[in-house]
Short mmCIF file of C-alpha atoms and ligand atoms in Angstrom, two decimals:
data_model
loop_
_atom_site.label_atom_id
_atom_site.label_comp_id
_atom_site.label_asym_id
_atom_site.label_seq_id
_atom_site.Cartn_x
_atom_site.Cartn_y
_atom_site.Cartn_z
CA MET A 1 -6.70 -2.23 -31.28
CA THR A 2 -4.22 -0.47 -29.01
CA GLY A 3 -3.83 0.10 -25.33
CA TYR A 4 -2.33 -1.62 -22.32
CA GLY A 5 -5.59 -3.32 -21.37
CA ASN A 6 -6.26 -4.60 -24.90
CA ASP A 7 -2.76 -6.05 -25.18
CA VAL A 8 -3.02 -7.90 -21.87
CA GLN A 9 -6.53 -9.09 -22.62
CA PHE A 10 -5.69 -10.44 -26.09
CA LYS A 11 -2.60 -12.25 -24.87
CA MET A 12 -4.82 -13.98 -22.32
CA TYR A 13 -7.45 -14.82 -24.96
CA HIS A 14 -4.92 -16.04 -27.52
CA PRO A 15 -6.05 -19.43 -28.92
CA ASP A 16 -2.51 -20.89 -28.81
CA LYS A 17 -2.25 -20.17 -25.14
CA LYS A 18 -3.25 -22.95 -22.80
CA LYS A 19 -5.88 -22.24 -20.17
CA GLN A 20 -4.86 -19.59 -17.70
CA GLU A 21 -3.13 -21.45 -14.87
CA LEU A 22 -3.12 -18.60 -12.42
CA PRO A 23 -6.30 -17.03 -11.09
CA VAL A 24 -7.77 -13.87 -12.57
CA SER A 25 -10.33 -12.68 -10.03
CA PHE A 26 -9.34 -11.24 -6.64
CA GLU A 27 -11.51 -13.85 -4.93
CA ASP A 28 -9.69 -16.73 -6.67
CA TRP A 29 -6.25 -15.30 -5.81
CA GLU A 30 -7.32 -15.06 -2.20
CA GLN A 31 -8.69 -18.61 -2.26
CA GLN A 32 -5.47 -20.03 -3.73
CA ALA A 33 -3.38 -18.06 -1.22
CA ARG A 34 -5.57 -19.50 1.53
CA GLU A 35 -4.82 -23.02 0.30
CA ARG A 36 -1.06 -22.37 0.35
CA LEU A 37 -0.68 -20.50 3.62
CA ALA A 38 -0.88 -21.80 7.17
CA ASP A 39 -3.57 -20.31 9.45
CA GLY A 40 -1.18 -17.87 11.16
CA PRO A 41 0.14 -16.03 8.08
CA TYR A 42 -3.17 -16.24 6.21
CA HIS A 43 -5.20 -14.58 8.95
CA TYR A 44 -2.47 -12.04 9.66
CA ILE A 45 -2.69 -10.94 6.02
CA ALA A 46 -6.40 -11.28 5.32
CA ASP A 47 -8.17 -10.26 8.49
CA GLY A 48 -9.16 -6.87 9.79
CA ALA A 49 -9.17 -5.51 13.32
CA GLY A 50 -11.86 -6.63 15.76
CA SER A 51 -14.94 -8.02 14.05
CA GLY A 52 -13.59 -7.24 10.57
CA ASN A 53 -16.40 -4.76 10.10
CA THR A 54 -14.25 -1.98 8.61
CA ALA A 55 -12.60 -4.27 6.09
CA GLY A 56 -16.10 -5.25 4.88
CA GLU A 57 -17.30 -1.64 4.95
CA ASN A 58 -14.48 -0.61 2.57
CA ARG A 59 -15.91 -2.98 -0.01
CA ARG A 60 -19.57 -2.12 0.62
CA ALA A 61 -18.80 1.58 0.27
CA LEU A 62 -16.86 1.13 -2.96
CA ASP A 63 -19.74 -0.91 -4.37
CA ASN A 64 -22.15 1.83 -3.36
CA TRP A 65 -20.49 4.33 -5.66
CA ARG A 66 -21.61 3.61 -9.23
CA LEU A 67 -20.00 4.60 -12.51
CA LEU A 68 -21.92 6.61 -15.09
CA PRO A 69 -20.24 6.01 -18.48
CA ARG A 70 -20.44 8.42 -21.42
CA MET A 71 -20.80 7.05 -24.96
CA MET A 72 -19.32 7.98 -28.32
CA VAL A 73 -16.14 9.45 -26.91
CA ASP A 74 -12.92 8.70 -28.78
CA THR A 75 -10.83 6.70 -26.29
CA GLU A 76 -8.64 4.89 -28.81
CA ASN A 77 -5.49 6.49 -27.38
CA ARG A 78 -5.63 6.35 -23.63
CA ASP A 79 -3.08 7.80 -21.26
CA LEU A 80 -3.11 6.67 -17.64
CA SER A 81 0.10 8.42 -16.70
CA ILE A 82 0.27 10.97 -13.89
CA GLN A 83 2.72 13.42 -12.35
CA LEU A 84 3.08 12.73 -8.65
CA LEU A 85 5.46 14.56 -6.32
CA GLY A 86 7.57 15.54 -9.29
CA GLU A 87 7.74 12.03 -10.78
CA HIS A 88 6.18 10.83 -14.01
CA LEU A 89 4.34 7.56 -13.33
CA PRO A 90 2.80 5.31 -16.00
CA PHE A 91 -0.31 4.50 -13.94
CA PRO A 92 -2.21 6.06 -11.04
CA VAL A 93 -1.45 3.02 -8.88
CA LEU A 94 1.19 2.26 -6.22
CA MET A 95 1.98 -0.86 -4.23
CA ALA A 96 0.95 -0.23 -0.63
CA PRO A 97 3.57 -0.72 2.07
CA ILE A 98 3.14 -4.22 3.44
CA GLY A 99 5.35 -5.53 6.22
CA VAL A 100 6.92 -8.95 6.70
CA GLN A 101 6.22 -10.34 3.22
CA THR A 102 8.29 -13.48 3.81
CA ILE A 103 5.25 -14.89 5.60
CA ALA A 104 3.58 -15.00 2.16
CA HIS A 105 6.60 -16.13 0.12
CA GLU A 106 10.24 -16.82 0.96
CA GLU A 107 11.47 -14.11 -1.42
CA GLY A 108 9.05 -11.63 0.15
CA GLU A 109 9.69 -7.97 -0.66
CA LEU A 110 12.44 -8.81 -3.18
CA ALA A 111 9.98 -10.66 -5.40
CA ALA A 112 7.32 -7.97 -4.94
CA ALA A 113 9.88 -5.28 -5.82
CA ARG A 114 10.77 -7.09 -9.05
CA ALA A 115 7.07 -7.25 -9.91
CA ALA A 116 6.84 -3.49 -9.31
CA LYS A 117 9.81 -2.90 -11.58
CA GLN A 118 8.21 -4.95 -14.35
CA THR A 119 5.08 -2.78 -14.33
CA GLY A 120 6.56 0.62 -13.48
CA VAL A 121 4.25 0.90 -10.49
CA PRO A 122 6.06 2.53 -7.51
CA TYR A 123 6.93 0.22 -4.66
CA VAL A 124 6.46 1.53 -1.13
CA ALA A 125 8.85 -0.35 1.15
CA SER A 126 7.60 -0.87 4.70
CA THR A 127 9.70 -0.18 7.80
CA ALA A 128 8.56 -3.65 8.90
CA SER A 129 10.02 -5.40 5.83
CA SER A 130 11.69 -8.80 6.03
CA PHE A 131 14.64 -7.46 4.00
CA THR A 132 16.49 -4.21 4.56
CA MET A 133 15.43 -1.10 2.69
CA GLU A 134 18.87 -1.09 0.97
CA ARG A 135 18.42 -4.66 -0.31
CA ILE A 136 14.93 -3.86 -1.61
CA ALA A 137 16.22 -0.69 -3.29
CA GLU A 138 18.91 -2.76 -5.00
CA GLU A 139 16.23 -5.03 -6.44
CA LEU A 140 14.19 -2.03 -7.61
CA ASP A 141 17.25 -0.38 -9.15
CA ASP A 142 16.03 2.76 -10.94
CA ALA A 143 12.31 1.90 -10.59
CA PRO A 144 10.22 4.38 -8.56
CA LYS A 145 10.38 3.72 -4.82
CA TRP A 146 9.07 5.32 -1.64
CA PHE A 147 9.87 4.41 1.95
CA GLN A 148 7.16 3.96 4.58
CA LEU A 149 8.13 5.08 8.06
CA TYR A 150 6.95 3.58 11.31
CA TRP A 151 7.82 6.21 13.73
CA GLY A 152 8.61 4.68 17.09
CA LYS A 153 9.81 5.98 20.42
CA ASP A 154 13.48 6.35 19.53
CA LYS A 155 14.25 9.52 17.61
CA ASN A 156 17.79 8.39 16.71
CA VAL A 157 16.42 5.27 15.04
CA THR A 158 13.79 7.33 13.21
CA ALA A 159 16.41 9.82 12.01
CA SER A 160 18.67 6.97 10.95
CA PHE A 161 15.87 5.27 8.94
CA LEU A 162 15.21 8.55 7.13
CA GLN A 163 18.86 9.06 6.31
CA ARG A 164 19.21 5.47 5.09
CA ALA A 165 16.09 5.82 2.93
CA GLU A 166 17.48 8.96 1.33
CA GLU A 167 20.87 7.34 0.71
CA ALA A 168 19.25 4.20 -0.75
CA GLY A 169 17.44 6.31 -3.37
CA TYR A 170 13.86 6.39 -2.08
CA SER A 171 12.15 9.51 -3.40
CA ALA A 172 9.40 10.05 -0.80
CA ILE A 173 8.60 9.18 2.81
CA VAL A 174 5.20 7.76 3.72
CA ALA A 175 4.70 8.37 7.45
CA THR A 176 1.98 6.04 8.70
CA LEU A 177 -0.04 7.67 11.49
CA ASP A 178 -2.67 5.03 12.25
CA THR A 179 -0.43 2.34 13.74
CA GLN A 180 1.11 4.00 16.76
CA MET A 181 0.02 0.74 18.45
CA LEU A 182 -1.07 -2.58 17.04
CA SER A 183 -4.86 -3.02 17.04
CA TRP A 184 -6.93 -5.83 18.55
CA ARG A 185 -6.66 -8.64 15.98
CA GLU A 186 -8.77 -11.53 17.09
CA LYS A 187 -7.52 -14.41 14.92
CA ASP A 188 -3.88 -13.44 15.45
CA LEU A 189 -4.48 -13.47 19.19
CA GLU A 190 -6.25 -16.82 18.92
CA ASN A 191 -3.37 -18.21 16.83
CA GLY A 192 -0.73 -16.57 19.03
CA TYR A 193 0.77 -15.29 15.79
CA LEU A 194 2.90 -12.15 15.46
CA PRO A 195 5.86 -12.81 13.13
CA PHE A 196 7.92 -9.88 14.46
CA LEU A 197 8.35 -11.74 17.73
CA GLN A 198 10.17 -14.46 15.75
CA ALA A 199 12.49 -11.74 14.39
CA GLU A 200 10.73 -11.75 11.01
CA GLY A 201 9.98 -8.30 9.55
CA ILE A 202 12.55 -6.40 11.60
CA ALA A 203 15.50 -6.39 9.18
CA ASN A 204 15.59 -2.58 9.09
CA TYR A 205 16.04 -2.50 12.86
CA LEU A 206 18.60 -5.31 13.11
CA SER A 207 20.77 -3.62 10.49
CA ASP A 208 20.44 -0.11 11.85
CA PRO A 209 23.45 1.50 13.56
CA ALA A 210 21.29 3.59 15.93
CA PHE A 211 19.23 0.53 16.89
CA ARG A 212 22.30 -1.67 17.33
CA ALA A 213 23.91 0.97 19.53
CA LYS A 214 21.08 0.42 22.01
CA LEU A 215 21.88 -3.28 22.41
CA GLU A 216 24.35 -4.76 24.86
CA ARG A 217 25.19 -7.57 22.43
CA PRO A 218 24.66 -7.59 18.65
CA PRO A 219 21.51 -9.33 17.33
CA GLU A 220 23.70 -12.08 15.80
CA GLU A 221 24.60 -13.08 19.38
CA ASP A 222 21.36 -12.32 21.20
CA ILE A 223 18.33 -12.15 18.93
CA ALA A 224 15.85 -12.35 21.83
CA ALA A 225 17.19 -9.11 23.34
CA ALA A 226 17.05 -7.42 19.92
CA VAL A 227 13.40 -8.46 19.46
CA GLN A 228 12.62 -7.17 22.93
CA GLN A 229 14.24 -3.83 22.08
CA PHE A 230 12.18 -3.67 18.87
CA VAL A 231 8.98 -4.29 20.84
CA GLU A 232 9.91 -1.53 23.27
CA ILE A 233 10.51 1.14 20.67
CA PHE A 234 8.00 0.20 17.93
CA THR A 235 4.89 1.62 19.55
CA ASN A 236 4.62 5.34 20.21
CA ALA A 237 1.18 6.32 21.40
CA ALA A 238 2.58 9.66 22.58
CA LEU A 239 3.03 11.00 19.04
CA SER A 240 1.44 14.39 18.51
CA TRP A 241 1.38 17.06 15.79
CA GLU A 242 4.46 18.80 17.17
CA ASP A 243 6.45 15.67 16.29
CA LEU A 244 5.81 16.35 12.63
CA ALA A 245 8.20 19.30 12.86
CA PHE A 246 10.94 16.84 13.91
CA LEU A 247 10.21 14.65 10.92
CA ARG A 248 10.21 17.64 8.58
CA ARG A 249 13.64 18.72 9.89
CA GLN A 250 15.12 15.25 9.34
CA THR A 251 14.54 14.92 5.63
CA ASN A 252 14.31 16.95 2.46
CA LEU A 253 12.23 14.24 0.80
CA PRO A 254 8.50 14.81 0.33
CA ILE A 255 6.49 13.53 3.31
CA VAL A 256 3.13 11.87 2.68
CA LEU A 257 0.91 11.12 5.69
CA LYS A 258 -0.85 7.75 5.54
CA GLY A 259 -3.85 6.67 7.56
CA VAL A 260 -5.80 9.92 7.82
CA LEU A 261 -9.61 9.97 7.59
CA ASP A 262 -10.70 13.27 9.16
CA PRO A 263 -10.51 16.50 7.13
CA GLU A 264 -9.49 18.34 10.31
CA ASP A 265 -6.29 16.25 10.35
CA VAL A 266 -5.55 17.32 6.79
CA LYS A 267 -5.93 20.99 7.71
CA LYS A 268 -3.73 20.55 10.79
CA ALA A 269 -1.02 18.66 8.91
CA LEU A 270 -0.81 21.31 6.22
CA GLU A 271 0.57 23.68 8.88
CA TYR A 272 3.65 21.43 8.97
CA ASP A 273 4.65 21.58 5.32
CA ILE A 274 3.38 18.12 4.46
CA ASN A 275 3.48 17.06 0.81
CA GLY A 276 0.55 14.68 0.49
CA PHE A 277 -1.98 12.39 2.17
CA ILE A 278 -3.14 8.82 1.85
CA VAL A 279 -6.77 8.49 2.92
CA SER A 280 -6.77 5.04 4.45
CA ASN A 281 -8.08 2.93 7.31
CA HIS A 282 -5.15 0.53 6.88
CA GLY A 283 -7.35 -1.92 4.98
CA GLY A 284 -9.57 -2.20 8.09
CA ARG A 285 -6.67 -3.51 10.16
CA GLN A 286 -6.47 -0.83 12.83
CA VAL A 287 -9.73 0.70 14.11
CA ASP A 288 -12.70 -1.61 13.82
CA GLY A 289 -15.83 0.37 12.97
CA THR A 290 -14.28 3.30 11.11
CA VAL A 291 -15.81 4.93 8.08
CA ALA A 292 -14.81 3.51 4.70
CA ALA A 293 -11.80 5.30 3.22
CA ILE A 294 -13.56 5.91 -0.12
CA ASP A 295 -16.47 7.69 1.60
CA MET A 296 -14.14 10.23 3.23
CA LEU A 297 -12.19 10.89 0.07
CA PRO A 298 -14.25 13.84 -1.30
CA GLU A 299 -14.10 15.75 2.01
CA MET A 300 -10.39 15.03 2.37
CA VAL A 301 -9.70 16.30 -1.14
CA GLU A 302 -11.68 19.43 -0.37
CA ALA A 303 -9.71 19.97 2.85
CA ALA A 304 -6.42 19.65 0.95
CA GLY A 305 -7.71 22.36 -1.36
CA GLY A 306 -5.47 21.38 -4.27
CA ARG A 307 -2.34 22.30 -2.28
CA VAL A 308 -1.00 18.73 -2.14
CA PRO A 309 -2.03 15.43 -3.72
CA VAL A 310 -4.47 13.12 -1.97
CA LEU A 311 -4.16 9.36 -2.52
CA MET A 312 -6.38 6.60 -1.22
CA ASP A 313 -6.23 2.93 -0.24
CA SER A 314 -8.34 0.28 1.52
CA GLY A 315 -10.47 -2.08 -0.50
CA ILE A 316 -9.17 -1.47 -4.04
CA ARG A 317 -9.62 -4.75 -5.91
CA ARG A 318 -10.53 -3.99 -9.52
CA GLY A 319 -10.25 -1.38 -12.26
CA ALA A 320 -13.68 0.03 -11.44
CA ASP A 321 -12.49 0.73 -7.86
CA VAL A 322 -9.46 2.62 -9.16
CA ILE A 323 -11.62 4.72 -11.49
CA LYS A 324 -14.14 5.48 -8.72
CA ALA A 325 -11.36 6.70 -6.40
CA LEU A 326 -9.90 8.89 -9.15
CA ALA A 327 -13.37 10.28 -9.91
CA LEU A 328 -13.75 11.19 -6.23
CA GLY A 329 -10.55 13.19 -6.33
CA ALA A 330 -7.65 10.80 -5.61
CA GLU A 331 -4.50 11.40 -7.66
CA ALA A 332 -3.65 7.72 -7.30
CA VAL A 333 -4.54 4.63 -5.28
CA LEU A 334 -2.51 2.06 -3.40
CA VAL A 335 -3.24 -1.62 -3.54
CA GLY A 336 -2.43 -3.96 -0.65
CA ARG A 337 -3.70 -7.51 -0.13
CA PRO A 338 -4.23 -8.33 -3.83
CA TYR A 339 -0.52 -8.32 -4.65
CA ILE A 340 0.31 -10.19 -1.45
CA TYR A 341 -2.07 -12.97 -2.50
CA GLY A 342 -0.32 -13.01 -5.88
CA LEU A 343 3.02 -13.24 -4.10
CA ALA A 344 1.77 -16.11 -1.93
CA VAL A 345 0.50 -18.05 -4.96
CA ASP A 346 3.41 -17.61 -7.35
CA GLY A 347 6.10 -15.27 -6.01
CA GLU A 348 7.24 -12.47 -8.33
CA ASN A 349 5.14 -13.81 -11.20
CA GLY A 350 1.97 -13.92 -9.10
CA ALA A 351 2.45 -10.37 -7.79
CA TYR A 352 3.20 -9.22 -11.34
CA GLU A 353 0.07 -10.86 -12.78
CA VAL A 354 -2.14 -9.31 -10.11
CA LEU A 355 -0.76 -5.85 -10.84
CA ARG A 356 -0.77 -6.24 -14.59
CA ASN A 357 -4.38 -7.43 -14.57
CA LEU A 358 -5.48 -4.58 -12.30
CA LEU A 359 -3.80 -2.07 -14.60
CA ALA A 360 -5.32 -3.66 -17.70
CA ASP A 361 -8.78 -3.65 -16.10
CA THR A 362 -8.30 0.01 -15.11
CA ASP A 363 -7.28 0.95 -18.65
CA LEU A 364 -10.28 -0.83 -20.19
CA THR A 365 -12.73 0.59 -17.63
CA MET A 366 -11.40 4.08 -18.27
CA GLY A 367 -11.92 3.72 -22.02
CA LEU A 368 -15.33 2.08 -21.66
CA THR A 369 -16.56 4.91 -19.44
CA GLY A 370 -15.63 7.41 -22.14
CA ARG A 371 -12.47 8.82 -20.60
CA ALA A 372 -9.13 8.91 -22.41
CA ARG A 373 -6.94 10.84 -19.99
CA MET A 374 -6.66 11.27 -16.25
CA LYS A 375 -7.93 14.84 -16.43
CA ASP A 376 -11.18 13.56 -17.99
CA ILE A 377 -11.96 11.52 -14.86
CA ASP A 378 -13.98 13.70 -12.54
CA ARG A 379 -16.95 13.68 -10.22
CA SER A 380 -19.39 13.49 -13.15
CA LEU A 381 -18.30 9.85 -13.57
CA VAL A 382 -19.78 8.66 -10.26
CA ARG A 383 -23.13 8.54 -8.49
CA ARG A 384 -23.70 7.41 -4.92
CA GLN A 385 -26.36 4.73 -4.82
CA LYS A 386 -27.85 5.22 -1.36
C1 FMN B 1 -0.26 -7.98 5.83
C2 FMN B 1 -0.31 -6.48 5.83
C3 FMN B 1 0.76 -5.77 6.33
C4 FMN B 1 0.74 -4.38 6.30
N1 FMN B 1 1.84 -3.69 6.71
C5 FMN B 1 1.85 -2.34 6.62
C6 FMN B 1 3.02 -1.62 6.97
O1 FMN B 1 4.04 -2.18 7.31
N2 FMN B 1 2.96 -0.27 6.89
C7 FMN B 1 1.82 0.42 6.50
O2 FMN B 1 1.82 1.64 6.46
N3 FMN B 1 0.73 -0.26 6.15
C8 FMN B 1 0.71 -1.61 6.18
N4 FMN B 1 -0.39 -2.30 5.78
C9 FMN B 1 -1.57 -1.55 5.26
C10 FMN B 1 -1.43 -1.30 3.75
O3 FMN B 1 -0.39 -0.41 3.46
C11 FMN B 1 -2.71 -0.72 3.14
O4 FMN B 1 -3.09 0.42 3.86
C12 FMN B 1 -3.87 -1.71 3.12
O5 FMN B 1 -3.43 -3.02 2.88
C13 FMN B 1 -4.83 -1.28 2.02
O6 FMN B 1 -5.95 -2.07 2.01
P1 FMN B 1 -6.18 -3.34 1.05
O7 FMN B 1 -5.35 -4.44 1.60
O8 FMN B 1 -7.64 -3.57 1.22
O9 FMN B 1 -5.78 -2.96 -0.36
C14 FMN B 1 -0.39 -3.69 5.79
C15 FMN B 1 -1.46 -4.42 5.26
C16 FMN B 1 -1.43 -5.80 5.26
C17 FMN B 1 -2.57 -6.56 4.64
C1 LIG B 2 4.62 -4.97 15.97
C2 LIG B 2 4.90 -4.57 14.54
C3 LIG B 2 3.64 -4.24 13.82
C4 LIG B 2 3.88 -3.93 12.36
C5 LIG B 2 2.60 -3.63 11.75
C6 LIG B 2 2.54 -3.99 10.32
C7 LIG B 2 1.23 -3.52 9.82
O1 LIG B 2 1.11 -2.36 9.47
C8 LIG B 2 0.08 -4.38 9.81
O2 LIG B 2 0.17 -5.55 10.18
O3 LIG B 2 -1.00 -3.89 9.44
#
């Protein structure tokens, strides 16, 4: 028996191996993370915006799409690799950009980056990371890496982030469009918890020459003033399509827009020489009550018209979810909270196990549905239930 999934599965079943100490299911990882984390960090990670309705809807919608397997297809040799933005990737999965990971584990993004390197899954480093993008890139070494841009009010800082990302070896920019302001997050408000105000998750700003030039005294001498400056420039509700031209001029790297749900936005963005899209509602963390990302995927793919790749995130938990998204036209998916729960439970090893298990499950689900290669996964593999 061959295949990534079979190898992982049989190692876990091996009779000499003692009972699995770490969780296997998403629900158990989340439960163990809950037991380890204080209320503030746990709710910051787990909750959605407002009532949490969108976060739940992502799951309900994914469950509503059903797989329709074909039998008697030779899937002994499966290939999950893809070409994405000129890179060969072993799996159609990326690690979603997640800010301020030291609230889950002291080694934060460094441990998550090492887990990415172990699997070959690209790591997308957030602007709001607890470590600088250069330090994370060092940990990733030659592993695939993209940089996620939060695009605030200060154009010099934005330009500087892009230049630093290019110099540090990131191969694509993910510009997140759905967080021009922070949403209404009820538990975080109740807990009075926003780690950035304690200077956690702003390493890219504190180390940035353009940001530092705005300060009267360096952050090492006056951290409160630096945090205040961060707060002032982070939000940028004035962003409009014309600003995309600025971004395009600043970098030669591919630009992928994250957080789009409306096909009209895809059509508009294509006028600005954009290289890809991530259909996402930010894991339900920004606009409470939005449509589920998976439900918009087919229309978004149609709007992109095969000109650029369309990726998807929000609610991906298991192999079946990955396969459903691919069948609905995504080139790849991003996974968020699952690896953060792994990180919270057991650092690098926990994040690695979560990823490895998701990849193994994806490989097995692909084979069991009668598909051996990515190109075999198409719309005929899914039915919408109601
Ligand atoms: C704790 C946390 C922090 C996040 N930080 C960022 C971020 O800095 N930049 C960004 O573009 N998205 C961020 N996201 C959103 C993720 O990139 C992704 O869209 C979302 O987690 C996908 O949904 P899932 O968690 O259901 O997999 C964050 C998500 C979480 C849970
Ligand atoms: C004030 C900084 C907000 C960073 C947002 C990080 C994020 O995307 C999320 O929490 O979601």
